Amino acid sequence: MAGNSLNRGFFIISAASFLFWSCYYDSKEYLFPEISTNCDTTTITYSRSVVPVLENYCLSCHNTSSAGSLGGNIILEGYSNCKLKADDGSLLGSVSHQSGYSYMPKNSAKLDDCSISIIELWIKSGSPNN
Ligand code: HEC
């Protein structure tokens, strides 16, 4: 009787740790350590992926009305303005801190890897208006 429930307890513990172990090793962070947790780069679009990054970190200085005073006259609001900076290399150059570009966001920490990957993958796919 006692042996039976001990065995059952042991079975449950091993089953639980096996499940935990297999989840851990299947996790995205383990398989793709360069992409941080919850970084979904499978379907990147301008409107759903790139714009939220710009809104969070960039548009306070680079919107149409603030760009003159805060953003060095560089406007990133709206697809065509953003596309110009994607095409001339300065959008990716500035957020990934490449030499020759002003590092963005100005006076703040570098963007997280996920946000930089989103911008980079969007540009590599031809920066479509999607
Ligand atoms: C606090 C205001 C501010 C924020 C926030 C900001 N910028 Fe800027 N940005 C500037 C200013 C000012 C310049 C003009 C160059 C300089 O002063 O360094 C500039 C320049 C740029 C340039 C041109 C860089 C070059 O070397 O040609 C790009 C592209 C740019 N910003 C993109 C961004 C992006 C993308 C973000 C968000 C990740 C961002 N900026 C956030 C103020 C800001």
Short mmCIF file of N, CA and C and ligand atoms in Angstrom, two decimals:
data_model
loop_
_atom_site.label_atom_id
_atom_site.label_comp_id
_atom_site.label_asym_id
_atom_site.label_seq_id
_atom_site.Cartn_x
_atom_site.Cartn_y
_atom_site.Cartn_z
N MET A 1 0.84 -1.21 0.00
CA MET A 1 0.00 0.00 0.00
C MET A 1 0.87 1.25 0.00
N ALA A 2 1.76 1.32 1.01
CA ALA A 2 2.64 2.49 1.11
C ALA A 2 3.58 2.54 -0.10
N GLY A 3 4.07 1.34 -0.48
CA GLY A 3 4.97 1.27 -1.62
C GLY A 3 4.28 1.73 -2.91
N ASN A 4 3.01 1.37 -3.03
CA ASN A 4 2.24 1.73 -4.21
C ASN A 4 2.12 3.25 -4.38
N SER A 5 1.76 3.96 -3.28
CA SER A 5 1.60 5.40 -3.43
C SER A 5 2.95 6.09 -3.58
N LEU A 6 3.97 5.46 -3.01
CA LEU A 6 5.31 6.01 -3.20
C LEU A 6 5.70 5.93 -4.68
N ASN A 7 5.41 4.75 -5.27
CA ASN A 7 5.70 4.60 -6.69
C ASN A 7 4.93 5.60 -7.54
N ARG A 8 3.66 5.77 -7.16
CA ARG A 8 2.83 6.69 -7.95
C ARG A 8 3.40 8.12 -7.84
N GLY A 9 3.78 8.47 -6.60
CA GLY A 9 4.36 9.81 -6.39
C GLY A 9 5.62 9.96 -7.22
N PHE A 10 6.42 8.93 -7.23
CA PHE A 10 7.67 9.01 -8.00
C PHE A 10 7.37 9.15 -9.49
N PHE A 11 6.35 8.40 -9.93
CA PHE A 11 5.98 8.49 -11.35
C PHE A 11 5.53 9.91 -11.72
N ILE A 12 4.70 10.48 -10.84
CA ILE A 12 4.20 11.83 -11.13
C ILE A 12 5.35 12.83 -11.18
N ILE A 13 6.25 12.70 -10.23
CA ILE A 13 7.38 13.62 -10.23
C ILE A 13 8.24 13.44 -11.49
N SER A 14 8.49 12.20 -11.86
CA SER A 14 9.32 12.05 -13.07
C SER A 14 8.58 12.52 -14.31
N ALA A 15 7.26 12.25 -14.38
CA ALA A 15 6.50 12.72 -15.54
C ALA A 15 6.53 14.23 -15.59
N ALA A 16 6.34 14.86 -14.43
CA ALA A 16 6.31 16.32 -14.39
C ALA A 16 7.67 16.88 -14.79
N SER A 17 8.74 16.28 -14.29
CA SER A 17 10.03 16.87 -14.63
C SER A 17 10.38 16.59 -16.09
N PHE A 18 9.88 15.45 -16.61
CA PHE A 18 10.12 15.21 -18.04
C PHE A 18 9.41 16.26 -18.89
N LEU A 19 8.15 16.55 -18.53
CA LEU A 19 7.40 17.56 -19.28
C LEU A 19 8.10 18.91 -19.18
N PHE A 20 8.53 19.24 -18.00
CA PHE A 20 9.19 20.52 -17.80
C PHE A 20 10.46 20.59 -18.65
N TRP A 21 11.20 19.48 -18.59
CA TRP A 21 12.46 19.41 -19.31
C TRP A 21 12.24 19.55 -20.82
N SER A 22 11.23 18.82 -21.34
CA SER A 22 11.04 18.87 -22.78
C SER A 22 10.53 20.25 -23.22
N CYS A 23 9.69 20.89 -22.39
CA CYS A 23 9.24 22.24 -22.74
C CYS A 23 10.43 23.17 -22.77
N TYR A 24 11.27 23.02 -21.77
CA TYR A 24 12.42 23.91 -21.69
C TYR A 24 13.28 23.81 -22.94
N TYR A 25 13.54 22.57 -23.37
CA TYR A 25 14.44 22.44 -24.51
C TYR A 25 13.78 22.73 -25.85
N ASP A 26 12.44 22.79 -25.86
CA ASP A 26 11.76 23.17 -27.10
C ASP A 26 11.59 24.67 -27.21
N SER A 27 11.90 25.36 -26.13
CA SER A 27 11.54 26.77 -26.11
C SER A 27 12.36 27.57 -27.12
N LYS A 28 11.73 28.61 -27.60
CA LYS A 28 12.32 29.48 -28.61
C LYS A 28 13.63 30.12 -28.14
N GLU A 29 13.66 30.48 -26.86
CA GLU A 29 14.86 31.15 -26.35
C GLU A 29 16.05 30.21 -26.41
N TYR A 30 15.77 28.90 -26.18
CA TYR A 30 16.87 27.95 -26.22
C TYR A 30 17.33 27.72 -27.65
N LEU A 31 16.37 27.57 -28.56
CA LEU A 31 16.71 27.27 -29.94
C LEU A 31 17.22 28.49 -30.70
N PHE A 32 16.68 29.65 -30.38
CA PHE A 32 17.08 30.88 -31.07
C PHE A 32 17.46 31.93 -30.05
N PRO A 33 18.60 31.78 -29.40
CA PRO A 33 18.93 32.68 -28.29
C PRO A 33 19.05 34.14 -28.72
N GLU A 34 19.27 34.39 -30.01
CA GLU A 34 19.43 35.79 -30.42
C GLU A 34 18.10 36.53 -30.47
N ILE A 35 17.00 35.78 -30.48
CA ILE A 35 15.70 36.44 -30.53
C ILE A 35 15.07 36.33 -29.14
N SER A 36 14.76 37.46 -28.56
CA SER A 36 14.30 37.44 -27.18
C SER A 36 12.88 36.90 -27.07
N THR A 37 12.47 36.61 -25.87
CA THR A 37 11.16 36.02 -25.59
C THR A 37 10.04 36.84 -26.25
N ASN A 38 9.09 36.15 -26.81
CA ASN A 38 7.94 36.79 -27.44
C ASN A 38 8.28 37.67 -28.63
N CYS A 39 9.42 37.44 -29.21
CA CYS A 39 9.77 38.24 -30.38
C CYS A 39 9.28 37.49 -31.60
N ASP A 40 8.17 37.90 -32.14
CA ASP A 40 7.60 37.21 -33.28
C ASP A 40 8.07 37.87 -34.58
N THR A 41 9.01 37.21 -35.24
CA THR A 41 9.51 37.78 -36.49
C THR A 41 9.04 36.97 -37.70
N THR A 42 8.00 36.14 -37.50
CA THR A 42 7.55 35.31 -38.61
C THR A 42 6.79 36.12 -39.67
N THR A 43 5.94 37.03 -39.25
CA THR A 43 5.21 37.85 -40.22
C THR A 43 5.44 39.30 -39.88
N ILE A 44 6.37 39.89 -40.55
CA ILE A 44 6.67 41.29 -40.26
C ILE A 44 6.00 42.19 -41.29
N THR A 45 5.24 43.14 -40.80
CA THR A 45 4.63 44.10 -41.72
C THR A 45 4.95 45.50 -41.24
N TYR A 46 4.84 46.43 -42.16
CA TYR A 46 5.07 47.83 -41.79
C TYR A 46 4.10 48.28 -40.71
N SER A 47 2.80 48.05 -40.96
CA SER A 47 1.81 48.61 -40.03
C SER A 47 1.78 47.92 -38.68
N ARG A 48 1.93 46.59 -38.66
CA ARG A 48 1.78 45.88 -37.39
C ARG A 48 3.09 45.67 -36.64
N SER A 49 4.23 45.74 -37.32
CA SER A 49 5.50 45.47 -36.64
C SER A 49 6.38 46.72 -36.53
N VAL A 50 6.56 47.42 -37.65
CA VAL A 50 7.50 48.54 -37.66
C VAL A 50 6.90 49.78 -37.00
N VAL A 51 5.67 50.12 -37.37
CA VAL A 51 5.06 51.33 -36.81
C VAL A 51 5.02 51.32 -35.27
N PRO A 52 4.63 50.19 -34.64
CA PRO A 52 4.64 50.20 -33.17
C PRO A 52 6.02 50.51 -32.57
N VAL A 53 7.08 50.02 -33.18
CA VAL A 53 8.43 50.33 -32.68
C VAL A 53 8.69 51.83 -32.82
N LEU A 54 8.36 52.37 -33.99
CA LEU A 54 8.59 53.80 -34.21
C LEU A 54 7.74 54.63 -33.24
N GLU A 55 6.50 54.21 -33.04
CA GLU A 55 5.64 54.96 -32.12
C GLU A 55 6.20 54.95 -30.70
N ASN A 56 6.71 53.79 -30.29
CA ASN A 56 7.22 53.70 -28.92
C ASN A 56 8.50 54.49 -28.71
N TYR A 57 9.37 54.47 -29.70
CA TYR A 57 10.72 54.99 -29.43
C TYR A 57 11.14 56.19 -30.25
N CYS A 58 10.44 56.51 -31.32
CA CYS A 58 11.00 57.47 -32.27
C CYS A 58 10.11 58.66 -32.59
N LEU A 59 8.81 58.44 -32.65
CA LEU A 59 7.96 59.49 -33.19
C LEU A 59 7.81 60.70 -32.28
N SER A 60 8.15 60.56 -31.01
CA SER A 60 8.09 61.74 -30.15
C SER A 60 8.96 62.85 -30.72
N CYS A 61 10.08 62.49 -31.32
CA CYS A 61 10.95 63.49 -31.96
C CYS A 61 10.74 63.57 -33.47
N HIS A 62 10.37 62.46 -34.09
CA HIS A 62 10.34 62.42 -35.55
C HIS A 62 8.95 62.45 -36.16
N ASN A 63 7.96 63.01 -35.47
CA ASN A 63 6.65 63.15 -36.14
C ASN A 63 6.65 64.45 -36.93
N THR A 64 5.64 64.64 -37.74
CA THR A 64 5.65 65.79 -38.66
C THR A 64 5.77 67.13 -37.93
N SER A 65 5.17 67.24 -36.75
CA SER A 65 5.27 68.55 -36.11
C SER A 65 6.49 68.72 -35.20
N SER A 66 7.04 67.63 -34.67
CA SER A 66 8.19 67.79 -33.78
C SER A 66 9.53 67.70 -34.50
N ALA A 67 9.53 67.17 -35.72
CA ALA A 67 10.80 66.89 -36.40
C ALA A 67 11.67 68.15 -36.54
N GLY A 68 11.04 69.29 -36.79
CA GLY A 68 11.80 70.52 -36.98
C GLY A 68 12.54 70.94 -35.72
N SER A 69 11.89 70.80 -34.56
CA SER A 69 12.53 71.25 -33.33
C SER A 69 13.33 70.16 -32.63
N LEU A 70 12.84 68.90 -32.68
CA LEU A 70 13.48 67.84 -31.89
C LEU A 70 14.18 66.77 -32.71
N GLY A 71 13.76 66.62 -33.96
CA GLY A 71 14.20 65.45 -34.72
C GLY A 71 15.14 65.74 -35.87
N GLY A 72 15.84 66.86 -35.82
CA GLY A 72 16.80 67.15 -36.89
C GLY A 72 16.16 67.17 -38.27
N ASN A 73 14.90 67.58 -38.34
CA ASN A 73 14.13 67.64 -39.59
C ASN A 73 13.93 66.30 -40.27
N ILE A 74 14.13 65.23 -39.52
CA ILE A 74 13.91 63.91 -40.10
C ILE A 74 12.54 63.40 -39.65
N ILE A 75 11.67 63.15 -40.62
CA ILE A 75 10.31 62.70 -40.31
C ILE A 75 10.20 61.21 -40.58
N LEU A 76 9.73 60.50 -39.57
CA LEU A 76 9.54 59.05 -39.73
C LEU A 76 8.07 58.68 -39.65
N GLU A 77 7.22 59.67 -39.60
CA GLU A 77 5.79 59.42 -39.53
C GLU A 77 5.27 59.26 -40.96
N GLY A 78 4.49 58.20 -41.19
CA GLY A 78 3.94 57.96 -42.52
C GLY A 78 4.89 57.12 -43.34
N TYR A 79 4.30 56.26 -44.16
CA TYR A 79 5.10 55.28 -44.90
C TYR A 79 6.16 55.93 -45.79
N SER A 80 5.78 56.94 -46.59
CA SER A 80 6.75 57.44 -47.57
C SER A 80 7.96 58.10 -46.91
N ASN A 81 7.74 58.78 -45.77
CA ASN A 81 8.87 59.39 -45.05
C ASN A 81 9.79 58.31 -44.48
N CYS A 82 9.16 57.29 -43.95
CA CYS A 82 9.91 56.21 -43.34
C CYS A 82 10.70 55.42 -44.40
N LYS A 83 10.05 55.21 -45.53
CA LYS A 83 10.66 54.48 -46.65
C LYS A 83 11.94 55.18 -47.14
N LEU A 84 11.92 56.52 -47.19
CA LEU A 84 13.11 57.26 -47.61
C LEU A 84 14.30 56.92 -46.74
N LYS A 85 14.06 56.85 -45.42
CA LYS A 85 15.15 56.58 -44.47
C LYS A 85 15.53 55.10 -44.46
N ALA A 86 14.57 54.25 -44.84
CA ALA A 86 14.90 52.82 -44.97
C ALA A 86 15.82 52.66 -46.19
N ASP A 87 15.48 53.34 -47.28
CA ASP A 87 16.24 53.19 -48.52
C ASP A 87 17.63 53.80 -48.45
N ASP A 88 17.79 54.91 -47.73
CA ASP A 88 19.13 55.52 -47.71
C ASP A 88 20.04 54.90 -46.64
N GLY A 89 19.53 53.91 -45.94
CA GLY A 89 20.38 53.17 -44.99
C GLY A 89 20.43 53.77 -43.59
N SER A 90 19.89 54.99 -43.43
CA SER A 90 20.06 55.65 -42.13
C SER A 90 19.14 55.08 -41.05
N LEU A 91 18.00 54.52 -41.44
CA LEU A 91 17.10 53.97 -40.42
C LEU A 91 17.77 52.79 -39.71
N LEU A 92 18.25 51.84 -40.48
CA LEU A 92 18.91 50.68 -39.86
C LEU A 92 20.26 51.08 -39.26
N GLY A 93 20.99 51.94 -39.97
CA GLY A 93 22.30 52.37 -39.48
C GLY A 93 22.21 53.03 -38.12
N SER A 94 21.19 53.85 -37.93
CA SER A 94 21.08 54.59 -36.67
C SER A 94 20.62 53.69 -35.52
N VAL A 95 19.66 52.79 -35.78
CA VAL A 95 19.19 51.95 -34.66
C VAL A 95 20.16 50.82 -34.33
N SER A 96 20.96 50.39 -35.32
CA SER A 96 21.90 49.31 -35.01
C SER A 96 23.29 49.86 -34.69
N HIS A 97 23.37 51.16 -34.52
CA HIS A 97 24.61 51.84 -34.09
C HIS A 97 25.79 51.55 -35.01
N GLN A 98 25.54 51.70 -36.32
CA GLN A 98 26.64 51.56 -37.27
C GLN A 98 27.41 52.88 -37.33
N SER A 99 28.72 52.77 -37.51
CA SER A 99 29.49 54.01 -37.52
C SER A 99 29.12 54.83 -38.75
N GLY A 100 29.15 56.14 -38.60
CA GLY A 100 28.75 57.02 -39.68
C GLY A 100 27.32 57.53 -39.52
N TYR A 101 26.58 56.96 -38.58
CA TYR A 101 25.20 57.40 -38.35
C TYR A 101 25.06 57.90 -36.92
N SER A 102 24.11 58.82 -36.71
CA SER A 102 23.77 59.21 -35.34
C SER A 102 23.05 58.05 -34.69
N TYR A 103 23.44 57.71 -33.50
CA TYR A 103 22.83 56.58 -32.82
C TYR A 103 21.44 56.94 -32.30
N MET A 104 20.48 56.09 -32.64
CA MET A 104 19.08 56.32 -32.26
C MET A 104 18.56 55.18 -31.41
N PRO A 105 17.58 55.38 -30.53
CA PRO A 105 16.96 56.67 -30.23
C PRO A 105 17.95 57.60 -29.51
N LYS A 106 17.93 58.86 -29.91
CA LYS A 106 18.90 59.82 -29.40
C LYS A 106 18.82 59.96 -27.89
N ASN A 107 19.96 59.94 -27.27
CA ASN A 107 20.08 60.09 -25.81
C ASN A 107 19.36 59.01 -25.00
N SER A 108 19.10 57.86 -25.63
CA SER A 108 18.48 56.75 -24.88
C SER A 108 19.26 55.48 -25.17
N ALA A 109 18.91 54.43 -24.41
CA ALA A 109 19.55 53.14 -24.62
C ALA A 109 19.23 52.61 -26.01
N LYS A 110 20.14 51.81 -26.54
CA LYS A 110 19.92 51.13 -27.82
C LYS A 110 18.63 50.31 -27.73
N LEU A 111 17.93 50.19 -28.85
CA LEU A 111 16.71 49.38 -28.87
C LEU A 111 17.02 47.93 -28.52
N ASP A 112 16.02 47.22 -28.03
CA ASP A 112 16.16 45.79 -27.77
C ASP A 112 16.37 45.05 -29.10
N ASP A 113 16.98 43.87 -29.02
CA ASP A 113 17.31 43.10 -30.23
C ASP A 113 16.10 42.80 -31.09
N CYS A 114 14.96 42.56 -30.43
CA CYS A 114 13.76 42.23 -31.19
C CYS A 114 13.34 43.40 -32.08
N SER A 115 13.32 44.59 -31.53
CA SER A 115 12.92 45.76 -32.32
C SER A 115 13.88 46.01 -33.47
N ILE A 116 15.16 45.82 -33.22
CA ILE A 116 16.14 46.01 -34.29
C ILE A 116 15.96 44.94 -35.37
N SER A 117 15.70 43.69 -34.96
CA SER A 117 15.46 42.62 -35.95
C SER A 117 14.25 42.94 -36.81
N ILE A 118 13.20 43.46 -36.18
CA ILE A 118 11.98 43.80 -36.93
C ILE A 118 12.30 44.81 -38.03
N ILE A 119 13.02 45.86 -37.67
CA ILE A 119 13.36 46.89 -38.65
C ILE A 119 14.26 46.32 -39.73
N GLU A 120 15.23 45.52 -39.31
CA GLU A 120 16.18 44.96 -40.26
C GLU A 120 15.49 44.01 -41.26
N LEU A 121 14.63 43.13 -40.74
CA LEU A 121 13.96 42.16 -41.62
C LEU A 121 12.99 42.86 -42.56
N TRP A 122 12.33 43.89 -42.07
CA TRP A 122 11.41 44.64 -42.92
C TRP A 122 12.19 45.30 -44.07
N ILE A 123 13.32 45.91 -43.76
CA ILE A 123 14.14 46.56 -44.79
C ILE A 123 14.68 45.52 -45.78
N LYS A 124 15.14 44.38 -45.24
CA LYS A 124 15.68 43.34 -46.13
C LYS A 124 14.63 42.79 -47.06
N SER A 125 13.35 42.85 -46.64
CA SER A 125 12.30 42.35 -47.53
C SER A 125 11.83 43.44 -48.50
N GLY A 126 12.55 44.55 -48.55
CA GLY A 126 12.22 45.60 -49.50
C GLY A 126 11.36 46.72 -48.93
N SER A 127 11.25 46.76 -47.61
CA SER A 127 10.42 47.73 -46.87
C SER A 127 9.08 48.01 -47.55
N PRO A 128 8.25 46.97 -47.65
CA PRO A 128 6.93 47.13 -48.29
C PRO A 128 5.94 47.90 -47.42
N ASN A 129 4.96 48.49 -48.07
CA ASN A 129 3.89 49.22 -47.36
C ASN A 129 2.75 48.23 -47.09
N ASN A 130 2.93 47.40 -46.09
CA ASN A 130 1.92 46.37 -45.82
C ASN A 130 1.41 46.46 -44.40
C1 HEC B 1 14.96 62.72 -28.36
C2 HEC B 1 14.65 62.91 -29.76
C3 HEC B 1 14.89 61.75 -30.70
C4 HEC B 1 14.42 60.45 -30.60
C5 HEC B 1 13.58 59.83 -29.49
C6 HEC B 1 14.86 59.76 -31.79
N1 HEC B 1 15.59 60.60 -32.59
FE1 HEC B 1 16.36 60.20 -34.40
N2 HEC B 1 17.22 62.01 -34.49
C7 HEC B 1 17.07 63.02 -33.55
C8 HEC B 1 17.87 64.18 -33.94
C9 HEC B 1 17.97 65.50 -33.18
C10 HEC B 1 18.53 63.82 -35.14
C11 HEC B 1 19.50 64.66 -35.97
C12 HEC B 1 20.91 64.13 -35.87
C13 HEC B 1 21.46 64.25 -34.48
O1 HEC B 1 21.26 65.28 -33.81
O2 HEC B 1 22.07 63.28 -34.01
C14 HEC B 1 18.08 62.46 -35.45
C15 HEC B 1 18.51 61.76 -36.56
C16 HEC B 1 17.95 60.56 -36.96
C17 HEC B 1 18.26 59.89 -38.21
C18 HEC B 1 19.30 60.31 -39.22
C19 HEC B 1 20.60 59.70 -38.73
C20 HEC B 1 21.75 59.90 -39.64
O3 HEC B 1 22.88 59.67 -39.17
O4 HEC B 1 21.56 60.23 -40.81
C21 HEC B 1 17.50 58.77 -38.24
C22 HEC B 1 17.43 57.75 -39.37
C23 HEC B 1 16.76 58.71 -37.02
N3 HEC B 1 17.04 59.82 -36.26
C24 HEC B 1 15.93 57.68 -36.67
C25 HEC B 1 15.42 57.51 -35.39
C26 HEC B 1 14.74 56.31 -34.97
C27 HEC B 1 14.50 55.10 -35.84
C28 HEC B 1 14.38 56.52 -33.68
C29 HEC B 1 13.69 55.54 -32.76
C30 HEC B 1 14.32 54.26 -32.61
C31 HEC B 1 14.81 57.86 -33.29
N4 HEC B 1 15.45 58.41 -34.36
C32 HEC B 1 14.59 58.44 -32.07
C33 HEC B 1 16.27 62.97 -32.42
C34 HEC B 1 15.63 61.83 -31.95
#
